[in-house]
Coordinates of C-alpha atoms in Angstrom, one line a residue:
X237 CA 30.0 79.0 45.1
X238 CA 32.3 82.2 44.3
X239 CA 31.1 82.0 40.7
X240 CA 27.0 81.5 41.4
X241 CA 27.4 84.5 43.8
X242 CA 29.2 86.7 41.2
X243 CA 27.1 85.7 38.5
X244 CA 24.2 86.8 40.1
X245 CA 25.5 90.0 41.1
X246 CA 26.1 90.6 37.3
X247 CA 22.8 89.9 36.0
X248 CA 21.3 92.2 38.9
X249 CA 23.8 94.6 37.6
X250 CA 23.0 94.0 33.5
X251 CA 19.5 94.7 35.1
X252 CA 19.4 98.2 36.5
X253 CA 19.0 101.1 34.1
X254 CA 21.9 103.2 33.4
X255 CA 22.7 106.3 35.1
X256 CA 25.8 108.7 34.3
X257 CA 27.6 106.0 31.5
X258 CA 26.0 103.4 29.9
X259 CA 24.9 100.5 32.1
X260 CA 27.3 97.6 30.8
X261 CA 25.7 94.9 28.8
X262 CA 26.7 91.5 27.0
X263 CA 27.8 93.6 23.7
X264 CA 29.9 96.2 26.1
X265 CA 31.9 96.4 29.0
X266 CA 33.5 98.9 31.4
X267 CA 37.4 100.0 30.7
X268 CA 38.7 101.7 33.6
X269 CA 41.9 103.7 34.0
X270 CA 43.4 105.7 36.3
X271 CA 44.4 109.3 35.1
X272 CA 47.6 110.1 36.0
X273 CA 49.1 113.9 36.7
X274 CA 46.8 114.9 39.3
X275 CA 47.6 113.4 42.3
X276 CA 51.7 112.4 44.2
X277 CA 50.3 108.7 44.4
X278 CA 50.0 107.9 40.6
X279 CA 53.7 109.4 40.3
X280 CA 56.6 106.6 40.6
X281 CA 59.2 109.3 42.4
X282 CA 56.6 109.2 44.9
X283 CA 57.9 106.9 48.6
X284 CA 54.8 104.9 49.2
X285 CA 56.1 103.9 52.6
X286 CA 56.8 107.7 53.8
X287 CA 54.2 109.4 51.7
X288 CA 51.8 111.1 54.1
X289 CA 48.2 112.7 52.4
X290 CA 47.4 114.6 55.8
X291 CA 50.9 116.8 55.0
X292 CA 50.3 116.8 51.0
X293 CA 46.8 118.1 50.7
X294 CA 45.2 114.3 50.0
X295 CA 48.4 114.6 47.8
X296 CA 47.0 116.7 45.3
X297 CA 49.8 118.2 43.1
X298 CA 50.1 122.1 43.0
X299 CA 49.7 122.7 39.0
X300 CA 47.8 125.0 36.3
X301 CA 44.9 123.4 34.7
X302 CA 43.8 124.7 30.8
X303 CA 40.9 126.0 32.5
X304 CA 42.1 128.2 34.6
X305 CA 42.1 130.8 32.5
X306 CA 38.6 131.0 32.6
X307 CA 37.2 130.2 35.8
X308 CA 39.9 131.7 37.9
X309 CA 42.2 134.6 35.8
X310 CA 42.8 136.0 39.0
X311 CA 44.5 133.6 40.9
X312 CA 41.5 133.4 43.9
X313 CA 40.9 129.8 44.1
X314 CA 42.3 126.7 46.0
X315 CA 43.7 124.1 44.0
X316 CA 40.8 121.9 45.1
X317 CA 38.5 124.3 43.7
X318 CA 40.4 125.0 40.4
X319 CA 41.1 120.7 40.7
X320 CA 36.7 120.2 41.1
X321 CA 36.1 122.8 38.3
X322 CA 38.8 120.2 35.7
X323 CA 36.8 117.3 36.5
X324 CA 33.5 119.4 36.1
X325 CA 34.8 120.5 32.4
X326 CA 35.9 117.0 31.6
X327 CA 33.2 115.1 32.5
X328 CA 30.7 117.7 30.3
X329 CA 33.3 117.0 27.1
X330 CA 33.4 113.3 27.3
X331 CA 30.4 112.6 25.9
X332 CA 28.0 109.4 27.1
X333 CA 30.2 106.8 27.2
X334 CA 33.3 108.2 29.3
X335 CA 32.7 109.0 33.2
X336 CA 35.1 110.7 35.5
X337 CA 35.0 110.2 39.2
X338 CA 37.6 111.4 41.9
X339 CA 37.2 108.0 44.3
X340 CA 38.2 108.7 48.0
X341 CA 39.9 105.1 49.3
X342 CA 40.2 104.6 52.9
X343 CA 42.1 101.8 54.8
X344 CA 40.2 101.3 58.0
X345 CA 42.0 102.4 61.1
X346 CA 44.2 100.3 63.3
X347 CA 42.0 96.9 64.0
X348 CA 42.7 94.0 67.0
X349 CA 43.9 91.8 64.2
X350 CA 46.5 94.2 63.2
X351 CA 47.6 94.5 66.9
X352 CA 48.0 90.9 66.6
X353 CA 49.7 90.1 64.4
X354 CA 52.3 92.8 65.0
X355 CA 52.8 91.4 68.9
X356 CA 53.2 87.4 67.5
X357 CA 54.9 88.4 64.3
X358 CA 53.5 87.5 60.8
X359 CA 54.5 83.8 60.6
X360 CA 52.9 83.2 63.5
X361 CA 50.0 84.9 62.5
X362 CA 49.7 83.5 59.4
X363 CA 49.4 80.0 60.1
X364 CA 47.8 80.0 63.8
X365 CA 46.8 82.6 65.7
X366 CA 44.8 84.1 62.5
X367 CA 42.9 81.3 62.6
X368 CA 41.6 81.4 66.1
X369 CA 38.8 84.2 67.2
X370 CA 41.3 85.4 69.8
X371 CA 43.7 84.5 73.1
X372 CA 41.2 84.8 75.7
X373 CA 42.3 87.9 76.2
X374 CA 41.4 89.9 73.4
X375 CA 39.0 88.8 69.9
X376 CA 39.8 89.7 66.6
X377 CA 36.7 87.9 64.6
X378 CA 35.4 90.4 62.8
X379 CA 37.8 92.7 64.4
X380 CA 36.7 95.8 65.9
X381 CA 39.2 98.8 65.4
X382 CA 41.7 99.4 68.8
X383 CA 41.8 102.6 70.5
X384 CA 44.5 103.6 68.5
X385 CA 42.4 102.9 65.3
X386 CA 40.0 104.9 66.6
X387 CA 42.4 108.0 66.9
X388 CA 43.7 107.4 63.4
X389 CA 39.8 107.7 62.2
X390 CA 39.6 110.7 64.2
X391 CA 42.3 112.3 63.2
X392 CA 41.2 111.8 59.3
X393 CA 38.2 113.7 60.4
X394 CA 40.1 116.2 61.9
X395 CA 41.5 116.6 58.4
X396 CA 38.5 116.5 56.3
X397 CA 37.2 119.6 58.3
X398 CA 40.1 121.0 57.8
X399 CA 39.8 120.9 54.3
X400 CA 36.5 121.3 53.5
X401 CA 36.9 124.7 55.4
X402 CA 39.8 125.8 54.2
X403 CA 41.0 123.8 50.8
X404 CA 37.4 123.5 49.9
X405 CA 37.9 120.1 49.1
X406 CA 34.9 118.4 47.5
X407 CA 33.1 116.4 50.2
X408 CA 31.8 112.6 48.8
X409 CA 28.6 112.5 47.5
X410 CA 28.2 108.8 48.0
X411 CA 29.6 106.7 50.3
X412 CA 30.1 102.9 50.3
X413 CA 32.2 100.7 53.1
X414 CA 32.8 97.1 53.9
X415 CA 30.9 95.0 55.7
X416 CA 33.3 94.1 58.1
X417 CA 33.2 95.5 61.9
X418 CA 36.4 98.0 61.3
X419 CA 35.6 99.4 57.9
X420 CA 31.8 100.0 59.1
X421 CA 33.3 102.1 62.3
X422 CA 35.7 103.7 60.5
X423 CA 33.6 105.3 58.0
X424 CA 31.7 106.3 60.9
X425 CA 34.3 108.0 62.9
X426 CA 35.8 109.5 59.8
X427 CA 32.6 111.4 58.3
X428 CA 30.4 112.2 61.3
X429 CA 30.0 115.9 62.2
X430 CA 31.3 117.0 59.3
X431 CA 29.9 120.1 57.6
X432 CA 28.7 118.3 54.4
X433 CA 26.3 119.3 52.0
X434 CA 22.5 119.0 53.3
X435 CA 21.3 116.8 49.8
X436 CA 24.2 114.5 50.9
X437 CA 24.7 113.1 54.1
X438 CA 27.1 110.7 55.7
X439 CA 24.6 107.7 54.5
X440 CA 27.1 104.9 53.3
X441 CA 25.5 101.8 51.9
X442 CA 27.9 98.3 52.5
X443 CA 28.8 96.3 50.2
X444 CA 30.2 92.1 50.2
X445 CA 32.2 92.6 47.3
X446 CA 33.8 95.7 49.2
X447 CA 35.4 93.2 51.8
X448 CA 38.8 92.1 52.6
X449 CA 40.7 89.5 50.3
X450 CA 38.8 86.5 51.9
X451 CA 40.8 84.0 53.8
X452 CA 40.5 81.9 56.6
X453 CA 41.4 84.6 59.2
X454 CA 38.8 84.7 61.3
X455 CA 39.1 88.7 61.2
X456 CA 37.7 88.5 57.3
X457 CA 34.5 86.9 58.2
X458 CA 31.8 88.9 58.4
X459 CA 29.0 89.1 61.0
X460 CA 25.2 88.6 59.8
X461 CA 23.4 91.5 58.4
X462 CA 21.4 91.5 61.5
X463 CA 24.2 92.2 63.2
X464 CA 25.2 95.2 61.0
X465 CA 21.3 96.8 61.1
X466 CA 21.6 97.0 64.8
X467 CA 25.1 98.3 65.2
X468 CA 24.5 100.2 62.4
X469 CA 21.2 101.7 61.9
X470 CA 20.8 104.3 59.4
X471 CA 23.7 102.6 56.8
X472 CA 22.1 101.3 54.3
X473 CA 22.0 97.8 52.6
X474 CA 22.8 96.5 48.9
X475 CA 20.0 94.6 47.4
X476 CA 21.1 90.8 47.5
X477 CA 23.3 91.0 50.8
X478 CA 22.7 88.2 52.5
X479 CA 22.1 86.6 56.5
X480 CA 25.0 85.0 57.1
X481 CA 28.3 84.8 55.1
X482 CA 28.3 83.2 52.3
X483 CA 31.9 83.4 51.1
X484 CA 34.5 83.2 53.8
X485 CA 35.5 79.1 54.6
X486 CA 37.9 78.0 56.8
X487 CA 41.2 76.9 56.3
X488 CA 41.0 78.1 52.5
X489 CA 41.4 81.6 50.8
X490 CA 40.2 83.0 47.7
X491 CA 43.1 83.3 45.4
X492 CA 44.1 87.1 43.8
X493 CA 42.1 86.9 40.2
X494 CA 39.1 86.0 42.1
X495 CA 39.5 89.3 44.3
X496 CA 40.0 91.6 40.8
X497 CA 37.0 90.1 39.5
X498 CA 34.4 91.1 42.4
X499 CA 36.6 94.5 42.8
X500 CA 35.3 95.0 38.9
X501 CA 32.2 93.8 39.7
X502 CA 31.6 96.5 42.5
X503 CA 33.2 99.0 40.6
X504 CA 31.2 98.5 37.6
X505 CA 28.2 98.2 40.1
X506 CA 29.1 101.6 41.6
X507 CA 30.1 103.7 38.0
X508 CA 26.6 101.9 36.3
X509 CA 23.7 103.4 39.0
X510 CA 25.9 106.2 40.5
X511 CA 25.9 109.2 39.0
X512 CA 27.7 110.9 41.5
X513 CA 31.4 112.4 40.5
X514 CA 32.7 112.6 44.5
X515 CA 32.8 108.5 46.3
X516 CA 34.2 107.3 49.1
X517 CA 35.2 104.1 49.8
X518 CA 35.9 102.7 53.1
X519 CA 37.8 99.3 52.9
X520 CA 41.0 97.4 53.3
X521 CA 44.5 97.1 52.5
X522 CA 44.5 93.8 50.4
X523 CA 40.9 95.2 49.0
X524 CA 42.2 98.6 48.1
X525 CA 45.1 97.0 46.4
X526 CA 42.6 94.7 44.5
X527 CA 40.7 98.2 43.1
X528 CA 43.9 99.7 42.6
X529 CA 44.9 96.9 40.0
X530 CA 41.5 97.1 38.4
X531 CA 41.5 100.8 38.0
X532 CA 45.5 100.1 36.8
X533 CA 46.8 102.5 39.2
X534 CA 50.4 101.5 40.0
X535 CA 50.9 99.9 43.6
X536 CA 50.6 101.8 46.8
X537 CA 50.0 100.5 49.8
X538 CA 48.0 102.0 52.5
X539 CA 49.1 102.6 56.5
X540 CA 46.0 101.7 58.3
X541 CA 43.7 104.8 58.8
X542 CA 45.2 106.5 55.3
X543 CA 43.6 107.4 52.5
X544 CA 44.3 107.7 48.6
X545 CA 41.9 109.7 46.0
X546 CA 42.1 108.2 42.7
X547 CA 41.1 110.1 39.5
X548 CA 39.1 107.5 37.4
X549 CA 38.0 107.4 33.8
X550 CA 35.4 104.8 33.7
X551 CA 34.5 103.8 29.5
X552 CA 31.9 101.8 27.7
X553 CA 33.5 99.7 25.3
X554 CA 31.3 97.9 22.8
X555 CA 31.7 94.1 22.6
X556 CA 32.0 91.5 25.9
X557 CA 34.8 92.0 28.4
X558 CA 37.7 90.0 28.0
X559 CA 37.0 86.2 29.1
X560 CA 38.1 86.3 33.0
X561 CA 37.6 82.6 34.6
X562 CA 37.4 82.4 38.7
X563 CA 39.8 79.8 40.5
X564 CA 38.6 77.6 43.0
X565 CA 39.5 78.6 47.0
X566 CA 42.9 77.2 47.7
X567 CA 44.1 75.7 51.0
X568 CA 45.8 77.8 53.6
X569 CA 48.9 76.6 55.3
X570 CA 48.4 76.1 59.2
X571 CA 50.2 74.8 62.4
X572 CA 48.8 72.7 64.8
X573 CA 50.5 74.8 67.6
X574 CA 51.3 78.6 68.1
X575 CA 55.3 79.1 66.8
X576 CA 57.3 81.6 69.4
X577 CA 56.0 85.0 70.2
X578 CA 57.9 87.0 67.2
X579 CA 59.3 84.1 65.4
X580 CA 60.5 84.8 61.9
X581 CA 59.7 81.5 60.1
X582 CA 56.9 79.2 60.7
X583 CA 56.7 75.4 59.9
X584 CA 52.9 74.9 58.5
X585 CA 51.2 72.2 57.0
X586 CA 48.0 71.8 55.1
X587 CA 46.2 69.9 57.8
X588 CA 42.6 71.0 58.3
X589 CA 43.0 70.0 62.5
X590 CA 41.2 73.0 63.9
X591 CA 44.0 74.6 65.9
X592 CA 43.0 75.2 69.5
X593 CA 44.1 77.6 72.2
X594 CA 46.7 75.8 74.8

């Protein structure tokens, strides 16, 4: 089912005329890579699990471009601005078949599902309660974001107006999110009421290929599109995005090459009928990391609520892409009861019993 899906998303995408690069066809592909010495996060020195973007600027590192010289030889402009005018001069010598675009990632903020699985403790997670919609208590289907996902958001918007003001940071020009409850929320606390530019609002579209690595958690499936038109009104919709999910199953997960190859189908998707330089993307941890490979940017996890900008070169290459096969879903390992409350080790088995709440 996987493959039918992502075939048809390529042919839709072979379809569209090109804007910005060349739209990919079955004599070239997209190469992407990130470009390093720009930003803390490409750097290896840099602590992934202390860095903090709010405190570093969105990590951009304080340096000299060759064009300074020329657009500011009296020292008057932010690094953002001297950092916007570089990608400005290198996208205008790259010729046709080169693209560069600054990509915004953001981890949605703190969701039920996290809260979760930090009270039980992962094993426990893992092989019951993610399984479930929720205790009784509280429902993480779909999970919304908590009040304390809520601040995160918040306080990321806090920042962006900071910046915008001050660092003149350039704002998104396009904005894409997830389809799942958290990511669509998020993007929405993050960017509203912001002083963005009036020919580009906070209008994201969502996108299925943008979701979480799908598994049999019950938090990664997706609620219908009639669902997200209501909550959300004025996002917009992909062409091809469908009623009712088509790729989450129960019990089984898609396995890691099958999550690169929709993450390069999106992304080629995106750098094919975008022509924007500035995009935001509002998605997930496992998702993000899944981009992250693709663009090969070296690994860096998100907290929830953080965000990474990642400086892309996006190439046409003549001839197909390199022959990338999908993989079947694989089983998930479950327990037919809920281990202790912050057990450290789980005993699962591959039983397809629904579990049920005692």
């Amino acid at each position: 089912m996987f493959l039918s899906i992502y075939l048809s998303f390529c042919v839709a995408i072979a379809s569209l005329a090109g804007v910005g690069i060349s739209t990919p066809t079955h004599d070239s592909h997209i190469n992407y890579t990130t470009v390093t010495g720009y930003f803390l996060q490409d750097e290896a020195s840099t602590n992934t699990s202390t860095f903090s973007f709010i405190d570093t600027n969105f990590g951009l590192i304080n340096r000299t471009y060759a064009t300074d010289a020329t657009y500011d030889p009296n020292g008057k402009k932010t690094q953002w601005q001297r950092f916007e005018n570089q990608v400005f001069r290198l996208n205008r010598e790259s010729g046709r078949k080169v693209q560069y675009k600054l990509i915004f990632m953001g981890r949605h903020g703190e969701g039920y599902h996290n809260a979760a699985e930090s009270y039980y403790g992962t094993p426990a997670w893992n092989c019951y309660w993610s399984l479930v919609d929720g205790n009784g208590t509280v429902r993480w289907d779909d999970a919304q974001v908590t009040p304390e996902g809520v601040k995160q958001a918040l306080a990321v918007n806090a920042f962006w107006a900071s910046e915008l003001k001050i660092q003149k940071v350039p704002p998104p020009r396009s904005y894409y999110t997830s389809p799942l409850t958290r990511c669509l929320t998020t993007a929405n606390l993050t960017f509203s009421g912001l002083d963005l530019p009036s020919r580009h609002p906070f209008v994201p579209t969502f996108k299925e290929f943008l979701r979480e690595g799908i598994s049999g958690h019950t938090c990664d499936r997706r609620g219908t599109k009639s669902y997200i038109q209501q909550a959300f009104p004025s996002y917009r919709i992909e062409p091809g995005f469908t009623e009712t999910d088509q790729l989450w199953q129960a019990y089984r997960r898609e396995v890691e090459i099958d999550q690169d190859i929709r993450s390069k189908a999106v992304l080629d998707d995106v750098f094919s009928t975008d022509d924007e330089t500035y995009i935001s993307i509002t998605s997930h941890s496992g998702e993000i990391a899944s981009l992250l490979r693709v663009l090969g940017h070296r690994p860096f996890r998100l907290a929830t609520g953080a965000v990474i900008p990642v400086l892309v070169k996006a190439e046409t290459v003549d001839g197909p892409a390199p022959t990338t096969a999908t993989v079947p879903y694989e089983a998930i390992c479950t327990c037919t009861s809920p281990p202790a409350v912050g057990a450290t080790t789980s005993t699962c088995t591959y039983a397809t019993a629904t579990p049920s709440i005692p």
